[in-house]
């Protein structure tokens, strides 16, 4: 059993994860329109990952006897200035998500809600990985540039990365 306040916070986090998914799908769509197939695949894999994050919290709420309450998901940006812009927006977004998990963990400590605290550790660790991956991509885009051959190289590299990521929705239906 978790408190109503904690359930509300976790429901808000579900919304943030769905926003992340929607945001990445929007960048996948933009990339595909720009003939960047590798990038489109990478952002779509991120969409899948974020949906799986939302579902992890969804499952936890039910396991704790709390209610899942879905809210409207905000509209993500639909136009991007270029590849660097997309990855810089991605990093800024992931940093916000990290801050949000830190706040959540602090709330669990204040409530002495150890179960939720331990549950959230997975997300805290995951955020380190996500920020590092995106920072690395930004560094490489800056190195090779975002047009011509450089862009072609980055797109191929992202296609390779996308192949290592789960391409199907990792949602467990009981
Ligand atoms: Fe996430
Ligand atoms: Fe993320």
Coordinates of C-alpha atoms in Angstrom, one line a residue, residues 2-12 61 104 107 111 113:
X2 CA 1.3 3.5 -0.8
X3 CA -0.1 6.9 0.2
X4 CA -2.6 8.8 -2.0
X5 CA 0.0 11.6 -2.4
X6 CA 2.6 9.1 -3.6
X7 CA 0.1 7.5 -6.0
X8 CA -0.6 10.9 -7.4
X9 CA 3.1 11.6 -8.0
X10 CA 3.5 8.3 -9.7
X11 CA 0.5 9.0 -11.9
X12 CA 2.1 12.3 -12.9
X61 CA 0.6 1.2 -8.9
X104 CA 10.2 11.5 -6.4
X107 CA 9.3 12.3 -1.5
X111 CA 7.4 9.4 3.7
X113 CA 8.1 4.7 1.7

